[in-house]
mmCIF file of C-alpha atoms and ligand atoms in Angstrom:
data_model
loop_
_atom_site.group_PDB
_atom_site.id
_atom_site.type_symbol
_atom_site.label_atom_id
_atom_site.label_comp_id
_atom_site.label_asym_id
_atom_site.label_seq_id
_atom_site.Cartn_x
_atom_site.Cartn_y
_atom_site.Cartn_z
ATOM 1 C CA MET A 182 17.338 -16.082 -23.518
ATOM 2 C CA GLN A 183 20.573 -14.110 -23.427
ATOM 3 C CA LYS A 184 22.823 -15.260 -20.573
ATOM 4 C CA GLN A 185 22.895 -12.909 -17.600
ATOM 5 C CA ASP A 186 26.260 -12.537 -15.806
ATOM 6 C CA ASN A 187 24.405 -12.215 -12.558
ATOM 7 C CA ILE A 188 20.907 -13.572 -12.125
ATOM 8 C CA LEU A 189 19.846 -10.415 -10.286
ATOM 9 C CA THR A 190 20.944 -7.989 -13.035
ATOM 10 C CA ASP A 191 18.297 -7.121 -15.612
ATOM 11 C CA THR A 192 18.539 -6.225 -19.300
ATOM 12 C CA LEU A 193 18.984 -2.538 -18.421
ATOM 13 C CA GLY A 194 21.880 -3.313 -16.067
ATOM 14 C CA ARG A 195 19.827 -2.715 -12.920
ATOM 15 C CA LYS A 196 21.273 -4.743 -10.041
ATOM 16 C CA HIS A 197 18.677 -6.055 -7.601
ATOM 17 C CA ASN A 198 20.394 -6.217 -4.238
ATOM 18 C CA TYR A 199 17.303 -5.343 -2.164
ATOM 19 C CA LEU A 200 14.822 -8.128 -1.437
ATOM 20 C CA ARG A 201 11.452 -7.385 0.098
ATOM 21 C CA ILE A 202 9.871 -10.470 1.599
ATOM 22 C CA SER A 203 6.183 -10.527 2.423
ATOM 23 C CA LEU A 204 5.671 -12.817 5.404
ATOM 24 C CA THR A 205 1.890 -12.920 5.403
ATOM 25 C CA GLU A 206 -1.244 -11.805 3.578
ATOM 26 C CA LYS A 207 -3.025 -11.228 6.892
ATOM 27 C CA CYS A 208 -3.273 -7.978 8.778
ATOM 28 C CA ASN A 209 -4.649 -6.572 12.003
ATOM 29 C CA LEU A 210 -5.756 -3.382 10.191
ATOM 30 C CA ARG A 211 -7.890 -2.924 7.071
ATOM 31 C CA CYS A 212 -6.525 0.176 5.319
ATOM 32 C CA THR A 213 -8.937 1.164 2.585
ATOM 33 C CA TYR A 214 -6.168 1.941 0.050
ATOM 34 C CA CYS A 215 -4.539 -1.449 0.629
ATOM 35 C CA MET A 216 -7.313 -3.956 1.289
ATOM 36 C CA PRO A 217 -10.573 -4.061 -0.703
ATOM 37 C CA SER A 218 -13.717 -3.740 1.471
ATOM 38 C CA GLU A 219 -14.761 -7.302 0.614
ATOM 39 C CA GLY A 220 -11.367 -8.572 1.890
ATOM 40 C CA VAL A 221 -8.958 -10.671 -0.152
ATOM 41 C CA GLN A 222 -8.889 -14.337 -1.021
ATOM 42 C CA LEU A 223 -6.207 -15.712 1.297
ATOM 43 C CA THR A 224 -3.772 -18.315 0.042
ATOM 44 C CA PRO A 225 -4.259 -21.634 1.895
ATOM 45 C CA ARG A 226 -1.660 -21.994 4.626
ATOM 46 C CA GLN A 227 0.104 -24.950 3.034
ATOM 47 C CA HIS A 228 0.925 -22.806 -0.009
ATOM 48 C CA LEU A 229 2.647 -20.121 2.065
ATOM 49 C CA MET A 230 6.365 -20.177 2.800
ATOM 50 C CA ASN A 231 7.160 -21.586 6.220
ATOM 51 C CA ALA A 232 9.990 -20.149 8.319
ATOM 52 C CA ASP A 233 12.528 -22.605 6.962
ATOM 53 C CA GLU A 234 11.548 -21.846 3.363
ATOM 54 C CA VAL A 235 11.746 -18.092 3.947
ATOM 55 C CA TYR A 236 15.276 -18.539 5.242
ATOM 56 C CA LYS A 237 16.506 -20.952 2.583
ATOM 57 C CA ILE A 238 15.018 -18.993 -0.322
ATOM 58 C CA ALA A 239 16.419 -15.729 1.078
ATOM 59 C CA LYS A 240 19.797 -17.459 1.302
ATOM 60 C CA VAL A 241 19.746 -18.116 -2.448
ATOM 61 C CA PHE A 242 19.110 -14.420 -3.107
ATOM 62 C CA VAL A 243 21.904 -13.433 -0.719
ATOM 63 C CA ALA A 244 24.326 -15.842 -2.413
ATOM 64 C CA ASN A 245 23.594 -13.957 -5.654
ATOM 65 C CA GLY A 246 24.119 -10.449 -4.321
ATOM 66 C CA VAL A 247 21.210 -9.379 -2.115
ATOM 67 C CA ASP A 248 22.579 -7.429 0.848
ATOM 68 C CA LYS A 249 19.426 -5.782 2.121
ATOM 69 C CA ILE A 250 16.233 -7.539 3.220
ATOM 70 C CA ARG A 251 12.994 -5.875 4.247
ATOM 71 C CA LEU A 252 10.207 -7.844 5.935
ATOM 72 C CA THR A 253 6.725 -6.755 5.065
ATOM 73 C CA GLY A 254 3.220 -8.103 4.472
ATOM 74 C CA GLY A 255 0.273 -7.896 5.268
ATOM 75 C CA GLU A 256 1.415 -7.153 8.752
ATOM 76 C CA PRO A 257 4.677 -9.069 9.296
ATOM 77 C CA LEU A 258 4.376 -8.980 13.085
ATOM 78 C CA VAL A 259 1.156 -11.023 13.114
ATOM 79 C CA ARG A 260 3.156 -14.107 12.098
ATOM 80 C CA LYS A 261 3.421 -16.416 15.097
ATOM 81 C CA ASP A 262 6.925 -17.478 14.040
ATOM 82 C CA PHE A 263 8.168 -13.929 13.371
ATOM 83 C CA LYS A 264 10.938 -14.209 15.967
ATOM 84 C CA GLU A 265 12.140 -17.514 14.517
ATOM 85 C CA ILE A 266 12.265 -15.998 11.011
ATOM 86 C CA LEU A 267 14.171 -12.957 12.240
ATOM 87 C CA LYS A 268 16.636 -15.087 14.149
ATOM 88 C CA ARG A 269 17.447 -17.161 11.072
ATOM 89 C CA LEU A 270 17.626 -14.240 8.658
ATOM 90 C CA GLU A 271 20.066 -12.457 10.943
ATOM 91 C CA THR A 272 22.612 -15.184 10.225
ATOM 92 C CA LEU A 273 22.644 -14.092 6.549
ATOM 93 C CA LYS A 274 24.423 -10.873 7.560
ATOM 94 C CA THR A 275 22.390 -8.489 5.435
ATOM 95 C CA THR A 276 20.910 -5.173 6.483
ATOM 96 C CA LEU A 277 17.565 -6.162 7.969
ATOM 97 C CA SER A 278 14.574 -3.866 8.036
ATOM 98 C CA ILE A 279 10.821 -4.059 8.451
ATOM 99 C CA THR A 280 7.700 -2.204 7.350
ATOM 100 C CA THR A 281 4.986 -2.422 9.984
ATOM 101 C CA ASN A 282 1.796 -0.699 11.030
ATOM 102 C CA GLY A 283 3.294 -0.521 14.518
ATOM 103 C CA ILE A 284 0.384 -2.057 16.427
ATOM 104 C CA LEU A 285 2.407 -4.984 17.824
ATOM 105 C CA VAL A 286 5.819 -3.320 17.913
ATOM 106 C CA ASP A 287 6.048 -3.063 21.717
ATOM 107 C CA ARG A 288 6.121 -6.881 21.937
ATOM 108 C CA PHE A 289 9.181 -7.111 19.698
ATOM 109 C CA ILE A 290 11.544 -4.346 20.847
ATOM 110 C CA ASP A 291 13.946 -6.831 22.474
ATOM 111 C CA ASP A 292 13.890 -9.186 19.480
ATOM 112 C CA PHE A 293 14.623 -6.332 17.088
ATOM 113 C CA LYS A 294 17.611 -5.403 19.240
ATOM 114 C CA THR A 295 18.849 -8.977 19.662
ATOM 115 C CA TYR A 296 18.699 -9.760 15.943
ATOM 116 C CA GLY A 297 20.041 -6.484 14.603
ATOM 117 C CA LEU A 298 16.898 -5.036 13.052
ATOM 118 C CA LYS A 299 17.463 -1.294 13.285
ATOM 119 C CA ASN A 300 15.569 0.263 10.383
ATOM 120 C CA ILE A 301 11.846 0.447 10.892
ATOM 121 C CA ASN A 302 9.290 1.945 8.556
ATOM 122 C CA LEU A 303 6.090 2.570 10.428
ATOM 123 C CA SER A 304 2.900 3.398 8.558
ATOM 124 C CA LEU A 305 0.776 6.122 10.113
ATOM 125 C CA ASP A 306 -1.365 8.097 7.691
ATOM 126 C CA THR A 307 -2.927 10.582 10.054
ATOM 127 C CA LEU A 308 -2.417 12.206 13.441
ATOM 128 C CA SER A 309 -6.165 12.192 14.105
ATOM 129 C CA LYS A 310 -7.743 9.275 16.006
ATOM 130 C CA GLU A 311 -11.008 9.597 14.085
ATOM 131 C CA LYS A 312 -9.332 9.632 10.695
ATOM 132 C CA PHE A 313 -7.144 6.693 11.700
ATOM 133 C CA HIS A 314 -10.280 4.702 12.503
ATOM 134 C CA HIS A 315 -11.799 5.726 9.185
ATOM 135 C CA ILE A 316 -8.802 4.794 7.011
ATOM 136 C CA THR A 317 -7.765 1.590 8.840
ATOM 137 C CA ARG A 318 -11.306 0.501 9.835
ATOM 138 C CA ARG A 319 -9.842 -0.175 13.305
ATOM 139 C CA ASN A 320 -9.655 1.924 16.489
ATOM 140 C CA GLN A 321 -5.930 1.547 17.200
ATOM 141 C CA PHE A 322 -4.444 5.020 16.778
ATOM 142 C CA ASP A 323 -3.012 5.268 20.303
ATOM 143 C CA LYS A 324 -1.167 1.983 19.957
ATOM 144 C CA ALA A 325 0.471 2.962 16.670
ATOM 145 C CA TYR A 326 1.321 6.488 17.823
ATOM 146 C CA ASN A 327 2.755 5.396 21.185
ATOM 147 C CA ASN A 328 4.776 2.646 19.535
ATOM 148 C CA MET A 329 6.308 5.144 17.153
ATOM 149 C CA HIS A 330 7.593 7.048 20.198
ATOM 150 C CA LEU A 331 8.734 3.833 21.862
ATOM 151 C CA LEU A 332 10.868 2.950 18.838
ATOM 152 C CA ILE A 333 12.442 6.389 18.687
ATOM 153 C CA GLU A 334 13.174 6.352 22.438
ATOM 154 C CA ASN A 335 14.876 2.996 21.978
ATOM 155 C CA GLY A 336 17.183 4.374 19.305
ATOM 156 C CA PHE A 337 15.702 2.713 16.201
ATOM 157 C CA LYS A 338 15.951 4.517 12.856
ATOM 158 C CA VAL A 339 12.299 5.267 12.209
ATOM 159 C CA LYS A 340 10.730 6.363 8.954
ATOM 160 C CA LEU A 341 7.047 7.229 9.026
ATOM 161 C CA ASN A 342 5.129 6.195 5.882
ATOM 162 C CA ILE A 343 2.136 8.368 5.047
ATOM 163 C CA VAL A 344 -0.003 7.598 2.008
ATOM 164 C CA LEU A 345 -1.374 10.975 0.977
ATOM 165 C CA ILE A 346 -4.942 11.060 -0.336
ATOM 166 C CA LYS A 347 -6.415 14.333 -1.568
ATOM 167 C CA GLY A 348 -9.213 15.557 0.693
ATOM 168 C CA PHE A 349 -8.380 13.034 3.407
ATOM 169 C CA ASN A 350 -4.986 13.830 4.924
ATOM 170 C CA ASP A 351 -3.346 16.436 2.660
ATOM 171 C CA ASN A 352 -4.252 19.047 5.278
ATOM 172 C CA GLU A 353 -1.904 17.273 7.732
ATOM 173 C CA ILE A 354 1.296 17.707 5.724
ATOM 174 C CA VAL A 355 2.550 20.599 7.860
ATOM 175 C CA ASN A 356 1.615 18.818 11.118
ATOM 176 C CA PHE A 357 3.638 15.799 10.081
ATOM 177 C CA ILE A 358 6.649 17.950 9.200
ATOM 178 C CA LYS A 359 6.326 19.680 12.559
ATOM 179 C CA LEU A 360 7.040 16.292 14.176
ATOM 180 C CA THR A 361 10.553 16.478 12.707
ATOM 181 C CA LYS A 362 11.366 19.548 14.798
ATOM 182 C CA ASP A 363 12.095 17.557 17.953
ATOM 183 C CA LEU A 364 11.995 13.950 16.785
ATOM 184 C CA PRO A 365 14.822 12.322 14.773
ATOM 185 C CA VAL A 366 12.299 10.770 12.432
ATOM 186 C CA VAL A 367 12.039 10.724 8.642
ATOM 187 C CA ILE A 368 8.551 11.498 7.343
ATOM 188 C CA ARG A 369 7.822 10.009 3.922
ATOM 189 C CA PHE A 370 4.855 11.189 1.926
ATOM 190 C CA ILE A 371 3.887 8.374 -0.439
ATOM 191 C CA GLU A 372 1.728 8.802 -3.510
ATOM 192 C CA PHE A 373 -1.470 6.781 -3.466
ATOM 193 C CA MET A 374 -0.957 3.886 -5.898
ATOM 194 C CA PRO A 375 -3.597 2.000 -7.912
ATOM 195 C CA PHE A 376 -4.289 -1.635 -7.027
ATOM 196 C CA ASP A 377 -7.158 -4.021 -7.499
ATOM 197 C CA GLY A 378 -10.217 -2.775 -5.592
ATOM 198 C CA ASN A 379 -8.783 0.365 -3.956
ATOM 199 C CA ASN A 380 -10.859 2.997 -5.822
ATOM 200 C CA TRP A 381 -7.805 4.827 -7.050
ATOM 201 C CA ASN A 382 -8.121 7.733 -9.377
ATOM 202 C CA LYS A 383 -5.774 10.442 -10.469
ATOM 203 C CA SER A 384 -7.675 13.229 -8.715
ATOM 204 C CA LYS A 385 -6.788 11.681 -5.322
ATOM 205 C CA LEU A 386 -3.056 12.217 -5.895
ATOM 206 C CA VAL A 387 -1.226 14.937 -3.998
ATOM 207 C CA THR A 388 1.644 16.215 -6.101
ATOM 208 C CA GLN A 389 5.187 16.985 -5.027
ATOM 209 C CA ASN A 390 4.561 20.645 -5.881
ATOM 210 C CA GLU A 391 1.541 20.795 -3.597
ATOM 211 C CA ILE A 392 3.521 19.287 -0.719
ATOM 212 C CA LEU A 393 6.385 21.725 -1.199
ATOM 213 C CA GLU A 394 4.029 24.667 -1.568
ATOM 214 C CA GLN A 395 2.293 23.904 1.735
ATOM 215 C CA THR A 396 5.688 23.458 3.351
ATOM 216 C CA THR A 397 7.183 26.728 2.149
ATOM 217 C CA ASN A 398 3.984 28.655 2.869
ATOM 218 C CA TYR A 399 4.185 27.559 6.485
ATOM 219 C CA PHE A 400 7.929 27.335 7.239
ATOM 220 C CA GLY A 401 9.222 29.860 4.659
ATOM 221 C CA ALA A 402 11.079 29.075 1.428
ATOM 222 C CA ASN A 403 14.463 29.931 2.947
ATOM 223 C CA GLU A 404 14.046 27.313 5.640
ATOM 224 C CA LEU A 405 13.545 24.419 3.207
ATOM 225 C CA ILE A 406 16.765 22.498 2.527
ATOM 226 C CA LYS A 407 16.965 20.012 -0.365
ATOM 227 C CA LEU A 408 19.063 16.986 0.646
ATOM 228 C CA GLU A 409 21.202 14.768 -1.609
ATOM 229 C CA ASN A 410 19.327 11.781 -3.035
ATOM 230 C CA GLU A 411 20.427 8.427 -1.639
ATOM 231 C CA LYS A 412 21.854 5.802 -4.019
ATOM 232 C CA ASN A 413 18.925 3.906 -5.663
ATOM 233 C CA PHE A 414 16.691 6.576 -4.208
ATOM 234 C CA THR A 415 12.938 6.256 -4.105
ATOM 235 C CA SER A 416 12.419 9.404 -2.136
ATOM 236 C CA ARG A 417 13.267 13.034 -2.834
ATOM 237 C CA ASP A 418 14.484 14.283 0.529
ATOM 238 C CA TYR A 419 14.278 17.599 2.352
ATOM 239 C CA LYS A 420 14.549 19.059 5.805
ATOM 240 C CA ILE A 421 13.542 22.222 7.563
ATOM 241 C CA SER A 422 16.514 24.167 8.816
ATOM 242 C CA GLY A 423 17.150 23.435 12.511
ATOM 243 C CA HIS A 424 14.847 20.410 12.635
ATOM 244 C CA ARG A 425 16.200 17.088 13.938
ATOM 245 C CA GLY A 426 14.303 14.968 11.449
ATOM 246 C CA GLU A 427 13.780 15.061 7.682
ATOM 247 C CA PHE A 428 11.024 14.456 5.200
ATOM 248 C CA GLY A 429 10.825 12.866 1.776
ATOM 249 C CA ILE A 430 8.410 12.593 -1.109
ATOM 250 C CA ILE A 431 7.888 9.280 -2.875
ATOM 251 C CA SER A 432 6.213 9.898 -6.235
ATOM 252 C CA SER A 433 6.001 6.313 -7.447
ATOM 253 C CA VAL A 434 3.073 7.120 -9.707
ATOM 254 C CA SER A 435 3.648 10.538 -11.230
ATOM 255 C CA ASN A 436 7.429 10.664 -11.201
ATOM 256 C CA PRO A 437 8.746 7.143 -10.684
ATOM 257 C CA PHE A 438 12.296 6.135 -9.840
ATOM 258 C CA CYS A 439 12.432 3.094 -12.104
ATOM 259 C CA ASP A 440 15.869 3.908 -13.609
ATOM 260 C CA GLY A 441 17.674 3.107 -10.392
ATOM 261 C CA CYS A 442 15.326 0.402 -9.133
ATOM 262 C CA ASN A 443 17.175 -2.257 -7.128
ATOM 263 C CA ARG A 444 14.130 -3.969 -5.599
ATOM 264 C CA ILE A 445 12.768 -7.414 -6.039
ATOM 265 C CA ARG A 446 9.757 -8.780 -4.199
ATOM 266 C CA LEU A 447 8.954 -12.207 -2.865
ATOM 267 C CA THR A 448 5.304 -12.730 -1.945
ATOM 268 C CA ALA A 449 4.212 -14.796 1.066
ATOM 269 C CA ASN A 450 3.206 -17.618 -1.296
ATOM 270 C CA GLY A 451 6.661 -17.743 -2.820
ATOM 271 C CA LYS A 452 6.255 -15.776 -6.046
ATOM 272 C CA VAL A 453 8.825 -13.356 -7.374
ATOM 273 C CA LYS A 454 7.356 -10.051 -8.475
ATOM 274 C CA ASN A 455 9.842 -7.995 -10.451
ATOM 275 C CA CYS A 456 7.927 -4.721 -10.088
ATOM 276 C CA LEU A 457 5.237 -3.444 -7.754
ATOM 277 C CA PHE A 458 3.129 -2.361 -10.739
ATOM 278 C CA SER A 459 3.525 -5.563 -12.711
ATOM 279 C CA ASN A 460 0.969 -8.369 -12.613
ATOM 280 C CA ASN A 461 3.584 -10.804 -13.825
ATOM 281 C CA GLU A 462 4.669 -13.280 -11.128
ATOM 282 C CA THR A 463 7.064 -16.221 -11.071
ATOM 283 C CA ASP A 464 6.372 -19.102 -8.697
ATOM 284 C CA ILE A 465 9.627 -20.264 -7.120
ATOM 285 C CA LEU A 466 8.173 -22.006 -4.057
ATOM 286 C CA THR A 467 6.853 -24.976 -6.052
ATOM 287 C CA ALA A 468 10.252 -25.558 -7.642
ATOM 288 C CA PHE A 469 11.932 -25.145 -4.269
ATOM 289 C CA ARG A 470 9.646 -27.781 -2.742
ATOM 290 C CA ASN A 471 10.404 -30.108 -5.642
ATOM 291 C CA GLN A 472 14.091 -29.639 -4.826
ATOM 292 C CA GLU A 473 14.732 -28.009 -8.189
ATOM 293 C CA SER A 474 17.108 -25.083 -8.603
ATOM 294 C CA ILE A 475 15.281 -21.767 -8.260
ATOM 295 C CA GLU A 476 18.092 -19.650 -9.655
ATOM 296 C CA GLU A 477 17.040 -20.032 -13.265
ATOM 297 C CA LEU A 478 13.478 -19.021 -12.388
ATOM 298 C CA ILE A 479 14.729 -15.951 -10.530
ATOM 299 C CA ALA A 480 16.915 -15.055 -13.525
ATOM 300 C CA LYS A 481 13.916 -15.298 -15.869
ATOM 301 C CA ALA A 482 11.794 -13.110 -13.589
ATOM 302 C CA ILE A 483 14.489 -10.442 -13.487
ATOM 303 C CA TYR A 484 15.058 -10.708 -17.229
ATOM 304 C CA LYS A 485 11.376 -9.959 -17.882
ATOM 305 C CA LYS A 486 11.411 -6.754 -15.846
ATOM 306 C CA LEU A 487 10.152 -3.831 -17.932
ATOM 307 C CA PRO A 488 11.803 -0.402 -17.892
ATOM 308 C CA VAL A 489 9.032 1.655 -16.256
ATOM 309 C CA ARG A 490 6.109 0.901 -13.855
ATOM 310 C CA GLY A 491 5.650 -2.693 -15.011
ATOM 311 C CA GLY A 492 5.005 -1.499 -18.584
ATOM 312 C CA MET A 493 2.757 1.478 -17.892
ATOM 313 C CA ASN A 494 5.061 3.847 -19.684
ATOM 314 C CA SER A 495 2.906 6.922 -19.542
ATOM 315 C CA PHE A 496 1.078 8.485 -16.663
ATOM 316 C CA GLU A 497 -2.043 8.513 -18.892
ATOM 317 C CA GLN A 498 -2.064 4.700 -19.110
ATOM 318 C CA LEU A 499 -2.607 4.631 -15.354
ATOM 319 C CA ASN A 500 -6.012 6.195 -15.826
ATOM 320 C CA ASP A 501 -7.199 3.046 -17.518
ATOM 321 C CA PRO A 502 -8.530 0.747 -14.729
ATOM 322 C CA LYS A 503 -7.828 -2.334 -16.879
ATOM 323 C CA GLN A 504 -4.103 -1.608 -16.509
ATOM 324 C CA HIS A 505 -4.084 -2.245 -12.781
ATOM 325 C CA SER A 506 -7.188 -4.271 -11.973
ATOM 326 C CA ASN A 507 -5.297 -7.516 -12.559
ATOM 327 C CA ASN A 508 -2.617 -6.515 -10.114
ATOM 328 C CA ARG A 509 -3.009 -8.028 -6.640
ATOM 329 C CA SER A 510 -4.068 -5.778 -3.804
ATOM 330 C CA MET A 511 -1.126 -4.295 -1.941
ATOM 331 C CA ILE A 512 -1.950 -6.398 1.132
ATOM 332 C CA THR A 513 -1.011 -9.567 -0.756
ATOM 333 C CA ILE A 514 2.050 -8.112 -2.500
ATOM 334 C CA GLY A 515 3.978 -6.591 0.352
ATOM 335 C CA GLY A 516 4.636 -2.898 -0.140
HETATM 336 N N1 LIG B 764 1.337 -3.680 7.252
HETATM 337 C C1 LIG B 764 2.578 -3.023 7.096
HETATM 338 C C2 LIG B 764 2.399 -1.516 7.016
HETATM 339 O O1 LIG B 764 1.279 -1.073 6.809
HETATM 340 O O2 LIG B 764 3.394 -0.815 7.134
HETATM 341 C C3 LIG B 764 3.399 -3.517 5.919
HETATM 342 C C4 LIG B 764 2.674 -3.826 4.646
HETATM 343 S S1 LIG B 764 1.996 -2.412 3.807
HETATM 344 C C5 LIG B 764 1.299 -3.160 2.380
HETATM 345 C C6 LIG B 764 3.472 -1.634 3.217
HETATM 346 C C7 LIG B 764 3.335 -0.199 2.805
HETATM 347 O O3 LIG B 764 2.547 -0.130 1.655
HETATM 348 C C8 LIG B 764 2.691 0.705 3.846
HETATM 349 O O4 LIG B 764 3.531 1.791 4.128
HETATM 350 C C9 LIG B 764 1.435 1.170 3.168
HETATM 351 O O5 LIG B 764 1.100 2.469 3.536
HETATM 352 C C10 LIG B 764 1.821 1.076 1.705
HETATM 353 N N2 LIG B 764 0.661 1.005 0.821
HETATM 354 C C11 LIG B 764 -0.354 0.128 0.845
HETATM 355 N N3 LIG B 764 -1.251 0.387 -0.127
HETATM 356 C C12 LIG B 764 -0.781 1.469 -0.794
HETATM 357 C C13 LIG B 764 -1.256 2.230 -1.905
HETATM 358 N N4 LIG B 764 -2.380 1.940 -2.524
HETATM 359 N N5 LIG B 764 -0.516 3.285 -2.312
HETATM 360 C C14 LIG B 764 0.645 3.603 -1.690
HETATM 361 N N6 LIG B 764 1.157 2.919 -0.649
HETATM 362 C C15 LIG B 764 0.448 1.862 -0.205
HETATM 363 FE FE1 LIG B 765 -2.454 -3.823 6.790
HETATM 364 FE FE2 LIG B 765 -0.330 -2.408 6.102
HETATM 365 FE FE3 LIG B 765 -2.228 -2.905 4.319
HETATM 366 FE FE4 LIG B 765 -2.782 -1.265 6.290
HETATM 367 S S1 LIG B 765 -1.205 -0.930 4.700
HETATM 368 S S2 LIG B 765 -4.084 -2.977 5.593
HETATM 369 S S3 LIG B 765 -1.589 -2.093 7.916
HETATM 370 S S4 LIG B 765 -0.921 -4.386 5.254
#
């Protein structure tokens, strides 16, 4: 193996300074696009990272250049020791953020403030109670919706994640963008991605063009403002003139952003995943428990990262179910 100057830089020169840590495979919702109807095989508890291991492994990544950590899952807030984990990670002085379904957020407002967690991505795929029940298989719309408002009122930077599925919620695009008129929130329309057991197919995708067409038809083409892409962008961003908030389109499937990818994922059972689409995983928890150095393993995982979508170079390859049926369900990866 060619020597890497930095263990987090891959063969294409992509620097991975953004670590997404999944804290759990469990969740208090059952979103159909994320969790197969038969559930998932949960990793036995003793094979999951404990709070101390999360901290110490994260510290190794930070020592090698990670400066941004996102906590995800499953639902990260269902972990009993969430506060303890947050408290310890705060000492690493990175930018801390979380992706949550929002159901338990009201219990953690003070902890988020105390430990400097300001950036919150909240997943809410519909503004209809009935549809929420249908997609999450749980009747918790009010909790999620009210907690979104609670976060905004408390000054958190809130991004709303919406997985768009043709025929299910694509008729709510304009209603979501209307939220940005008075709320300083960023709406992010995410393309439905294929994972094991989630009945994905290409016809369920809602394209960027369709989103923009609905937007301009309603608000008028002159009112749509294209914003500058952020560094290492995943989202193509826009706003409606005069609105407080913004919206973005994340086309991970049809128009991916692999060239500037700076993300690396650590699953709750201590495996490094170098790409969301890849089924290749590197166990670092076992080595860590054996008191071996994990840096070489991390370097190898980064070195193996493929240029585009974990090796699915063409959009057509995605149509082949064999290409993604070996990939874990999103619930056990950490989106
Ligand atoms: N439970 C938390 C939540 O829902 O925000 C965090 C974990 S969830 C796996 C992280 C993100 O992945 C969510 O925004 C969710 O909408 C997204 N996600 C899950 N399955 C997806 C899929 N098949 N396609 C696109 N996004 C997906
Ligand atoms: Fe749970 Fe989030 Fe997956 Fe929905 S998207 S089942 S809330 S982990």
